[in-house]
Structure formats: C-alpha cells, structure tokens
Tab-separated table of C-alpha atoms and ligand atoms in Angstrom:
chain	number	residue	atom	x	y	z
A	11	UNK	CA	120.874	155.464	220.568
A	12	UNK	CA	123.363	152.910	221.821
A	13	UNK	CA	124.410	150.134	219.481
A	14	UNK	CA	122.731	146.818	220.211
A	15	UNK	CA	123.771	143.391	219.058
A	16	UNK	CA	121.174	142.152	216.564
A	17	UNK	CA	119.068	139.425	218.118
A	18	UNK	CA	115.733	137.896	217.095
A	19	UNK	CA	113.078	136.949	219.650
A	20	UNK	CA	109.582	135.619	219.096
A	21	UNK	CA	107.034	133.419	220.818
A	22	UNK	CA	104.054	131.188	220.153
A	23	UNK	CA	101.318	130.413	222.674
A	24	UNK	CA	100.671	126.777	223.544
A	25	UNK	CA	96.904	127.183	223.347
A	26	UNK	CA	95.807	124.421	220.996
A	27	UNK	CA	96.260	123.353	217.433
A	28	UNK	CA	98.983	125.203	215.574
A	29	UNK	CA	97.681	126.211	212.170
A	30	UNK	CA	98.754	127.469	208.783
A	31	UNK	CA	98.471	131.098	209.988
A	32	UNK	CA	100.955	130.453	212.797
A	33	UNK	CA	103.217	128.728	210.281
A	34	UNK	CA	103.136	131.290	207.453
A	35	UNK	CA	102.837	134.373	209.682
A	36	UNK	CA	105.508	133.359	212.172
A	37	UNK	CA	107.244	129.964	212.299
A	38	UNK	CA	108.308	129.827	208.624
A	39	UNK	CA	109.960	133.223	209.155
A	40	UNK	CA	111.661	132.005	212.335
A	41	UNK	CA	113.269	129.308	210.196
A	42	UNK	CA	114.492	131.824	207.604
A	43	UNK	CA	115.859	134.253	210.187
A	44	UNK	CA	117.964	131.631	211.935
A	45	UNK	CA	120.188	131.569	208.840
A	46	UNK	CA	121.376	135.128	209.472
A	47	UNK	CA	120.698	135.968	213.143
A	48	UNK	CA	121.044	134.674	216.676
A	49	UNK	CA	117.498	133.683	217.533
A	50	UNK	CA	115.514	132.950	220.661
A	51	UNK	CA	112.185	131.165	220.149
A	52	UNK	CA	109.910	130.798	223.115
A	53	UNK	CA	106.817	128.738	223.881
A	54	UNK	CA	104.952	131.422	225.810
A	55	UNK	CA	103.113	129.380	228.404
A	56	UNK	CA	102.705	132.313	230.832
A	57	UNK	CA	100.677	134.028	228.116
A	58	UNK	CA	98.567	130.913	227.666
A	59	UNK	CA	97.182	131.100	231.221
A	60	UNK	CA	95.715	134.561	230.645
A	61	UNK	CA	92.736	132.441	229.541
A	62	UNK	CA	91.666	129.248	231.360
A	63	UNK	CA	93.742	126.145	230.436
A	64	UNK	CA	93.504	122.530	231.510
A	65	UNK	CA	96.903	121.511	232.989
A	66	UNK	CA	97.244	118.244	231.018
A	67	UNK	CA	96.294	119.944	227.758
A	68	UNK	CA	98.658	122.834	228.434
A	69	UNK	CA	101.553	120.420	229.056
A	70	UNK	CA	100.765	118.603	225.791
A	71	UNK	CA	100.491	121.909	223.903
A	72	UNK	CA	103.877	123.110	225.181
A	73	UNK	CA	105.428	119.925	223.820
A	74	UNK	CA	103.447	120.245	220.591
A	75	UNK	CA	104.653	123.793	219.867
A	76	UNK	CA	108.236	122.729	220.626
A	77	UNK	CA	107.851	119.745	218.289
A	78	UNK	CA	106.463	122.092	215.606
A	79	UNK	CA	109.422	124.463	215.950
A	80	UNK	CA	111.861	121.601	215.415
A	81	UNK	CA	109.792	119.876	212.709
A	82	UNK	CA	109.587	123.144	210.751
A	83	UNK	CA	113.376	123.404	210.794
A	84	UNK	CA	114.434	125.435	213.834
A	85	UNK	CA	117.744	124.136	215.143
A	86	UNK	CA	117.652	124.110	218.968
A	87	UNK	CA	121.384	123.476	219.152
A	88	UNK	CA	122.354	126.621	217.247
A	89	UNK	CA	119.510	128.771	218.580
A	90	UNK	CA	117.580	128.920	221.828
A	91	UNK	CA	114.236	127.124	222.170
A	92	UNK	CA	112.545	127.046	225.587
A	93	UNK	CA	109.300	127.626	227.446
A	94	UNK	CA	108.762	130.954	229.124
A	95	UNK	CA	107.804	129.739	232.612
A	96	UNK	CA	111.258	128.190	233.096
A	97	UNK	CA	112.899	131.619	233.064
A	98	UNK	CA	111.575	133.706	235.963
A	99	UNK	CA	112.996	136.949	234.571
A	100	UNK	CA	110.082	137.227	232.106
A	101	UNK	CA	107.596	137.649	234.949
A	102	UNK	CA	109.997	139.797	236.958
A	103	UNK	CA	110.634	142.265	234.139
A	104	UNK	CA	106.922	142.256	233.273
A	105	UNK	CA	106.234	143.646	236.750
A	106	UNK	CA	108.697	146.468	236.123
A	107	UNK	CA	106.956	147.173	232.819
A	108	UNK	CA	103.538	147.132	234.504
A	109	UNK	CA	104.890	150.122	236.385
A	110	UNK	CA	106.285	151.798	233.246
A	111	UNK	CA	103.330	151.318	230.853
A	112	UNK	CA	100.304	153.593	231.217
A	113	UNK	CA	96.709	152.452	231.663
A	114	UNK	CA	95.718	154.493	228.637
A	115	UNK	CA	98.122	152.509	226.453
A	116	UNK	CA	96.656	149.174	227.527
A	117	UNK	CA	93.097	150.452	227.180
A	118	UNK	CA	93.712	150.829	223.451
A	119	UNK	CA	94.734	147.203	222.857
A	120	UNK	CA	92.293	145.625	220.424
A	121	UNK	CA	93.287	142.033	221.255
A	122	UNK	CA	92.184	142.532	224.873
A	123	UNK	CA	88.834	143.881	223.686
A	124	UNK	CA	88.365	140.921	221.322
A	125	UNK	CA	89.425	138.252	223.800
A	126	UNK	CA	87.649	139.746	226.823
A	127	UNK	CA	84.461	140.096	224.767
A	128	UNK	CA	81.358	141.517	226.409
A	129	UNK	CA	82.204	140.164	229.872
A	130	UNK	CA	85.134	142.538	230.406
A	131	UNK	CA	84.715	142.713	234.169
A	132	UNK	CA	85.343	138.992	234.340
A	133	UNK	CA	88.537	138.976	232.220
A	134	UNK	CA	91.770	138.159	234.038
A	135	UNK	CA	94.173	140.927	235.017
A	136	UNK	CA	96.772	138.868	233.139
A	137	UNK	CA	94.854	139.186	229.869
A	138	UNK	CA	94.839	142.956	230.315
A	139	UNK	CA	98.557	143.136	231.194
A	140	UNK	CA	99.527	140.647	228.439
A	141	UNK	CA	101.319	143.288	226.305
A	142	UNK	CA	103.616	144.199	229.228
A	143	UNK	CA	104.632	140.556	229.555
A	144	UNK	CA	105.218	140.437	225.807
A	145	UNK	CA	107.447	143.520	226.059
A	146	UNK	CA	109.351	141.785	228.872
A	147	UNK	CA	109.766	138.602	226.788
A	148	UNK	CA	111.503	140.576	224.062
A	149	UNK	CA	113.429	143.041	226.189
A	150	UNK	CA	114.704	140.516	228.756
A	151	UNK	CA	117.083	139.609	225.915
A	152	UNK	CA	117.363	143.162	224.564
A	153	UNK	CA	116.188	141.647	221.267
A	154	UNK	CA	116.206	143.944	218.250
A	155	UNK	CA	113.950	142.105	215.775
A	156	UNK	CA	110.629	140.354	216.317
A	157	UNK	CA	109.016	138.288	213.537
A	158	UNK	CA	105.225	138.201	214.073
A	159	UNK	CA	101.958	138.096	212.176
A	160	UNK	CA	100.007	141.288	211.479
A	161	UNK	CA	97.775	140.756	214.548
A	162	UNK	CA	100.712	141.382	216.888
A	163	UNK	CA	101.660	144.762	215.392
A	164	UNK	CA	99.905	146.792	218.070
A	165	UNK	CA	101.555	144.821	220.892
A	166	UNK	CA	104.955	145.352	219.289
A	167	UNK	CA	104.310	149.087	219.146
A	168	UNK	CA	103.530	148.994	222.850
A	169	UNK	CA	106.794	147.126	223.511
A	170	UNK	CA	108.649	149.922	221.702
A	171	UNK	CA	106.788	152.531	223.776
A	172	UNK	CA	107.697	150.701	226.999
A	173	UNK	CA	111.375	150.488	225.981
A	174	UNK	CA	111.436	154.158	225.068
A	175	UNK	CA	109.723	155.294	228.274
A	176	UNK	CA	112.069	153.198	230.416
A	177	UNK	CA	115.064	154.680	228.575
A	178	UNK	CA	113.727	158.217	229.147
A	179	UNK	CA	112.460	157.816	232.721
A	180	UNK	CA	115.786	156.360	233.867
A	181	UNK	CA	118.092	158.179	231.447
A	182	UNK	CA	120.359	159.554	234.167
A	183	UNK	CA	120.720	156.210	235.940
A	184	UNK	CA	121.231	154.389	232.621
A	185	UNK	CA	124.076	156.761	231.753
A	186	UNK	CA	125.522	156.592	235.295
A	187	UNK	CA	125.668	152.796	235.017
A	188	UNK	CA	127.667	153.039	231.794
A	189	UNK	CA	124.931	152.117	229.311
A	190	UNK	CA	125.041	155.351	227.343
A	191	UNK	CA	121.792	156.864	226.086
A	192	UNK	CA	119.562	153.821	226.090
A	193	UNK	CA	119.423	150.514	227.929
A	194	UNK	CA	116.757	148.850	225.792
A	195	UNK	CA	116.671	148.761	221.987
A	196	UNK	CA	113.363	149.681	220.317
A	197	UNK	CA	112.483	146.245	218.926
A	198	UNK	CA	111.520	146.192	215.266
A	199	UNK	CA	108.559	144.149	214.097
A	200	UNK	CA	109.262	141.933	211.090
A	201	UNK	CA	105.859	141.596	209.429
A	202	UNK	CA	106.605	140.591	205.868
A	203	UNK	CA	105.545	138.268	203.092
A	204	UNK	CA	102.378	137.176	201.336
A	205	UNK	CA	100.609	135.787	204.400
A	206	UNK	CA	101.020	138.115	207.368
A	207	UNK	CA	97.326	137.667	208.151
A	208	UNK	CA	95.921	134.328	207.043
A	209	UNK	CA	92.136	134.363	207.210
A	210	UNK	CA	89.652	131.679	208.235
A	211	UNK	CA	88.757	129.204	205.484
A	212	UNK	CA	85.086	129.648	206.431
A	213	UNK	CA	84.953	133.440	206.667
A	214	UNK	CA	87.404	135.725	204.874
A	215	UNK	CA	86.774	138.554	207.339
A	216	UNK	CA	88.052	136.562	210.354
A	217	UNK	CA	91.652	135.671	211.179
A	218	UNK	CA	92.564	131.977	211.093
A	219	UNK	CA	92.775	131.179	214.779
A	220	UNK	CA	93.402	128.286	217.180
A	221	UNK	CA	90.366	129.275	219.212
A	222	UNK	CA	87.876	129.211	216.302
A	223	UNK	CA	85.314	126.550	217.273
A	224	UNK	CA	85.199	125.242	213.671
A	225	UNK	CA	88.136	122.989	212.790
A	226	UNK	CA	87.216	123.618	209.128
A	227	UNK	CA	88.246	127.255	209.576
A	228	UNK	CA	91.924	126.315	209.718
A	229	UNK	CA	94.523	123.861	208.447
A	230	UNK	CA	96.368	122.443	211.441
A	231	UNK	CA	100.037	121.570	211.119
A	232	UNK	CA	99.135	118.100	212.386
A	233	UNK	CA	96.363	117.492	209.774
A	234	UNK	CA	96.878	114.484	207.494
A	235	UNK	CA	96.637	114.682	203.692
A	236	UNK	CA	92.948	113.682	203.541
A	237	UNK	CA	91.958	116.267	206.143
A	238	UNK	CA	93.900	119.011	204.348
A	239	UNK	CA	92.216	118.056	201.064
A	240	UNK	CA	88.744	118.111	202.630
A	241	UNK	CA	89.296	121.477	204.302
A	242	UNK	CA	90.632	123.127	201.135
A	243	UNK	CA	87.789	121.717	199.034
A	244	UNK	CA	85.211	122.972	201.534
A	245	UNK	CA	86.908	126.385	201.882
A	246	UNK	CA	84.468	129.207	201.176
A	247	UNK	CA	84.812	130.859	197.748
A	248	UNK	CA	82.451	132.723	195.425
A	249	UNK	CA	80.868	131.809	192.099
A	250	UNK	CA	83.228	133.949	189.955
A	251	UNK	CA	86.417	132.692	188.276
A	252	UNK	CA	89.743	133.698	189.825
A	253	UNK	CA	90.631	137.260	188.761
A	254	UNK	CA	93.433	137.917	186.278
A	255	UNK	CA	94.832	140.872	188.244
A	256	UNK	CA	95.193	141.776	191.942
A	257	UNK	CA	92.547	144.536	191.695
A	258	UNK	CA	90.029	141.786	191.000
A	259	UNK	CA	90.303	140.634	194.638
A	260	UNK	CA	88.307	143.676	195.803
A	261	UNK	CA	85.317	142.477	197.880
A	262	UNK	CA	86.558	138.889	197.447
A	263	UNK	CA	88.433	138.199	200.715
A	264	UNK	CA	88.117	134.400	200.510
A	265	UNK	CA	89.597	134.265	196.999
A	266	UNK	CA	92.428	136.589	198.013
A	267	UNK	CA	93.131	134.546	201.132
A	268	UNK	CA	93.504	131.283	199.188
A	269	UNK	CA	95.747	132.968	196.611
A	270	UNK	CA	97.869	134.415	199.448
A	271	UNK	CA	98.199	130.987	201.045
A	272	UNK	CA	99.245	129.453	197.728
A	273	UNK	CA	101.754	132.254	197.100
A	274	UNK	CA	103.311	131.978	200.564
A	275	UNK	CA	103.564	128.183	200.429
A	276	UNK	CA	105.099	128.313	196.959
A	277	UNK	CA	107.498	131.197	197.686
A	278	UNK	CA	105.934	133.501	195.082
A	279	UNK	CA	103.641	136.539	194.931
A	280	UNK	CA	99.869	136.688	194.465
A	281	UNK	CA	100.529	138.173	191.007
A	282	UNK	CA	102.484	135.021	190.132
A	283	UNK	CA	99.580	132.888	191.329
A	284	UNK	CA	97.176	134.835	189.132
A	285	UNK	CA	99.472	134.442	186.125
A	286	UNK	CA	98.990	130.688	186.483
A	287	UNK	CA	95.394	130.452	187.698
A	288	UNK	CA	93.732	133.803	186.803
A	289	UNK	CA	90.537	133.343	184.766
A	290	UNK	CA	90.311	129.681	185.782
A	291	UNK	CA	87.774	128.049	188.084
A	292	UNK	CA	88.274	127.403	191.773
A	293	UNK	CA	88.178	123.626	191.539
A	294	UNK	CA	91.357	123.476	189.404
A	295	UNK	CA	93.058	125.991	191.693
A	296	UNK	CA	91.957	124.179	194.845
A	297	UNK	CA	93.340	120.862	193.538
A	298	UNK	CA	96.715	122.511	192.981
A	299	UNK	CA	96.512	124.093	196.451
A	300	UNK	CA	95.781	120.716	198.041
A	301	UNK	CA	98.836	119.179	196.332
A	302	UNK	CA	101.033	122.086	197.406
A	303	UNK	CA	99.779	122.172	201.004
A	304	UNK	CA	100.144	118.398	201.393
A	305	UNK	CA	103.665	118.504	199.931
A	306	UNK	CA	104.733	121.327	202.294
A	307	UNK	CA	102.863	120.410	205.471
A	308	UNK	CA	102.826	116.587	205.235
A	309	UNK	CA	106.484	116.134	206.250
A	310	UNK	CA	106.091	118.697	209.068
A	311	UNK	CA	103.061	116.871	210.490
A	312	UNK	CA	104.843	113.508	210.277
A	313	UNK	CA	107.942	114.837	212.041
A	314	UNK	CA	105.816	116.516	214.735
A	315	UNK	CA	104.140	113.188	215.400
A	316	UNK	CA	107.495	111.413	215.661
A	317	UNK	CA	108.837	114.056	218.065
A	318	UNK	CA	105.697	114.107	220.204
A	319	UNK	CA	106.140	110.404	220.786
A	320	UNK	CA	109.420	111.239	222.542
A	321	UNK	CA	108.448	113.714	225.307
A	322	UNK	CA	111.729	113.125	227.155
A	323	UNK	CA	113.638	114.496	224.159
A	324	UNK	CA	111.341	117.540	223.900
A	325	UNK	CA	111.604	118.260	227.620
A	326	UNK	CA	115.395	117.994	227.365
A	327	UNK	CA	115.443	120.576	224.573
A	328	UNK	CA	113.349	122.954	226.698
A	329	UNK	CA	115.465	122.562	229.834
A	330	UNK	CA	118.684	123.058	227.901
A	331	UNK	CA	117.289	126.092	226.043
A	332	UNK	CA	115.961	127.586	229.283
A	333	UNK	CA	119.435	127.355	230.820
A	334	UNK	CA	120.932	129.322	227.942
A	335	UNK	CA	118.066	131.851	227.942
A	336	UNK	CA	118.361	132.338	231.702
A	337	UNK	CA	122.069	133.109	231.401
A	338	UNK	CA	121.237	136.118	229.191
A	339	UNK	CA	118.086	137.255	231.008
A	340	UNK	CA	119.656	137.085	234.493
A	341	UNK	CA	122.458	139.430	233.464
A	342	UNK	CA	120.064	141.898	231.864
A	343	UNK	CA	117.707	141.784	234.855
A	344	UNK	CA	120.591	142.474	237.262
A	345	UNK	CA	121.410	145.601	235.220
A	346	UNK	CA	117.744	146.649	235.242
A	347	UNK	CA	117.722	146.337	239.043
A	348	UNK	CA	120.816	148.528	239.336
A	349	UNK	CA	119.247	151.118	237.025
A	350	UNK	CA	116.023	151.118	239.069
A	351	UNK	CA	117.902	151.494	242.361
A	352	UNK	CA	117.136	148.081	243.857
A	353	UNK	CA	119.730	146.717	246.295
A	354	UNK	CA	121.025	143.253	245.377
B	527	LIG	N1	95.939	133.965	211.075
B	527	LIG	C1	97.221	134.318	211.222
B	527	LIG	N2	97.936	134.777	210.157
B	527	LIG	C2	99.247	135.123	210.299
B	527	LIG	N3	99.915	135.026	211.473
B	527	LIG	C3	99.243	134.574	212.539
B	527	LIG	N4	99.607	134.351	213.805
B	527	LIG	C4	98.551	133.886	214.519
B	527	LIG	N5	97.483	133.774	213.716
B	527	LIG	C5	97.870	134.187	212.482
B	527	LIG	C6	100.949	134.603	214.322
B	527	LIG	O1	101.412	133.408	214.942
B	527	LIG	C7	102.276	133.759	216.023
B	527	LIG	C8	101.885	132.998	217.243
B	527	LIG	O2	100.595	133.419	217.647
B	527	LIG	P1	100.045	133.006	219.064
B	527	LIG	O3	99.643	131.595	219.052
B	527	LIG	O4	101.037	133.317	220.092
B	527	LIG	O5	98.806	133.935	219.334
B	527	LIG	P2	97.606	134.390	218.455
B	527	LIG	O6	98.061	135.441	217.505
B	527	LIG	O7	96.534	134.792	219.407
B	527	LIG	O8	97.216	133.068	217.642
B	527	LIG	P3	95.820	132.443	217.414
B	527	LIG	O9	95.977	131.248	216.561
B	527	LIG	O10	94.850	133.454	216.941
B	527	LIG	O11	95.445	131.908	218.826
B	527	LIG	P4	94.176	132.187	219.690
B	527	LIG	O12	93.030	131.646	218.924
B	527	LIG	O13	94.465	131.406	220.937
B	527	LIG	O14	94.103	133.654	219.898
B	527	LIG	C9	102.179	135.280	216.202
B	527	LIG	O15	103.307	135.892	215.611
B	527	LIG	C10	100.938	135.642	215.436
B	527	LIG	O16	101.001	136.953	214.899
C-alpha cells in the first residue's frame, strides 16, 4: 500500500437542530483532532437533500452547522471548513463511485432501510446512493482518518470497500500513472470515547437524532440553561438507584446513557461516574448533570448565537474554505480522470 499523508475528513448534515449526540459523537472529536492533524470539516448539504428540505431552512441550517463548528473550537484559518455543494468534485467523484460500488453493497445499508421506512419505492435515488457520495467526500481528499459516531460505521466500511475496489479494478492504470499500488487510502473510522452512540432522552433504545419529532428526546447545542435543565430532569430513568458497577447497567439503557453523557462531558469514564454517583438516586445525579451540561454547552450556544447574527462572516468562512478544499479535490479528480481513461 502506498504511503498517504495523514488527513482527517468528516461532515455533518445541515438538517436541523444540532444535538448533544452530534457534539459528543463527532464535533468534540473534530476539535481534538485538529491539534495533531490537518483537518477538513464539511457541512454536507448535498446529503441533506436526499430527504426533502425547505430552501430557507436549509440555508439557515448550513450557517448554523458552520457556527457550531467554530463555536465548539474548530479553527477555520488553520483547517478547512466549507459546505459540500461549493466543491463540484464531490458529486463528480460520487458518480464514479456509483459505477464502482455494487448494488448488493448498498442493499445492505441499514440507514437507508431506516430512513426510507415502509415506503421504499418512494425514497429518492439520492438516499439510496448516499454512501457513495460519502465515500467521495472522504476520498476526494484522499483522507486517511474519519471521526464519526457509531451510526456511520457501516457507511465507512463501504467507503473502504469502494476505495479498495477502485484500487484493484484500475491497478494497472494506477501503476502506469505513477501512483504505485494504490491511489486511494482505505480511510479509517475513528469511533472512540464514552459517547459514540448517544441515545434519546425519552427512549434508551433509540439514537438521539435531529429528526426525532420530540424536542425532549435531545439536548440541542442552542438550548438555553433552563431548557437543558428541564430536558435532563424529564429524561426517562427507572425507579432503581444508580448501580455501583458497570454490570449494573444491564437492561437499563436510559441509566447507562445518562452516565455516558456525564462521562463524556466531564472527560472521564462511566466507571468514574459510578464511583461518584453509584448507589445514589437519580435526582442528585441529574442535578449534577444539569450543572455540567450547562457549563459545557452554555458558552457554545451563546457563541453560536453571536455567530449566526453575522451571516456575512459565516458565508465568508465557507467561501474561503471551499476555495482551499477545491484546490485539493480538483487535483485528485484530474488524476482519477487520467486513471479512468477520460480525455481532458
Ligand atoms: N446520537 C448520536 N450519538 C453519537 N454520534 C452521533 N451522530 C449523530 N447522531 C449521533 C454523529 O454526528 C455526525 C453528524 O451526523 P449527521 O448529522 O451528518 O447525520 P446523522 O447521523 O443522520 O444525524 P442525526 O442527528 O441522526 O440526523 P437525522 O435525524 O437527520 O438522521 C456523524 O458523525 C454521526 O455519526
């Protein structure tokens, strides 16, 4: 395998309220990784339109996700922050990957099944081909590491399969064009930490999600202190005390979820949380969780609000980031075209 420069890529869909799951599963890790890697963080608006979106709301959501990136601590001067639709190579490479990926691979994608629901025939072709676009997002930059939440694991595996099949199918041309054994790296998922799958506050068997109709199922990054307090206090629990050891979380998904959230926000493990709160009642624990969540998320929400009031600044960040992203993607796409045999 050829040596690839280490580069981080990840994206977030502008599809509504960003929540604690997006933060702990993805954005907080983006912030950490920028200390040691070159990073590209993308607002994936082409993915958003795989489901119906209202244009004005989509525009506002693109700015909101960008504001969240910056408010959480991503530095758009040192790293690249942009929205996907400004760099045409994502869609162009996705087409190539539509022709590399196999129908059988896409048929296995659980997210398509969940999002298409019972009315599969009426789902968009884009929703079905979503994983090929995601592979293109990553591989347009030949990125090597992709921080994501647990729910994206299967899509990342498909991106690796696409990269590998492209490298094999075009091995001779890749070598003839001086790229050695492989043109694309096999991107590695970075799914780590105490909160890779944050669950709904109303139902511990469901992922916390932007599209959940109940706002009480999630803590939004833009929620104020009172709203956070109300949501945590109303979060579903059970009548037992908190367990003293991890094994005690068996059959208690809501309790485990809240402990995981506390651990991730406080930079500790669930064991540490149980050392402090194990054997105690939920109301004491929930009060401490409210204080912690407000202390961590309050400043982020306030900064997001400040940034959102300055759309010209946000749009400037996106245009500037898109220019830098395009410079990398255009070069890679030109090499892909040569490998494929296109005349340019
Ligand atoms: N509940 C979660 N726990 C941990 N990580 C999560 N992520 C999403 N939900 C959780 C991670 O956040 C990143 C951005 O996700 P996305 O917005 O691009 O898409 P998604 O996974 O489909 O997010 P939602 O909130 O569930 O949106 P809807 O409701 O629109 O489907 C990804 O890295 C994801 O893993």
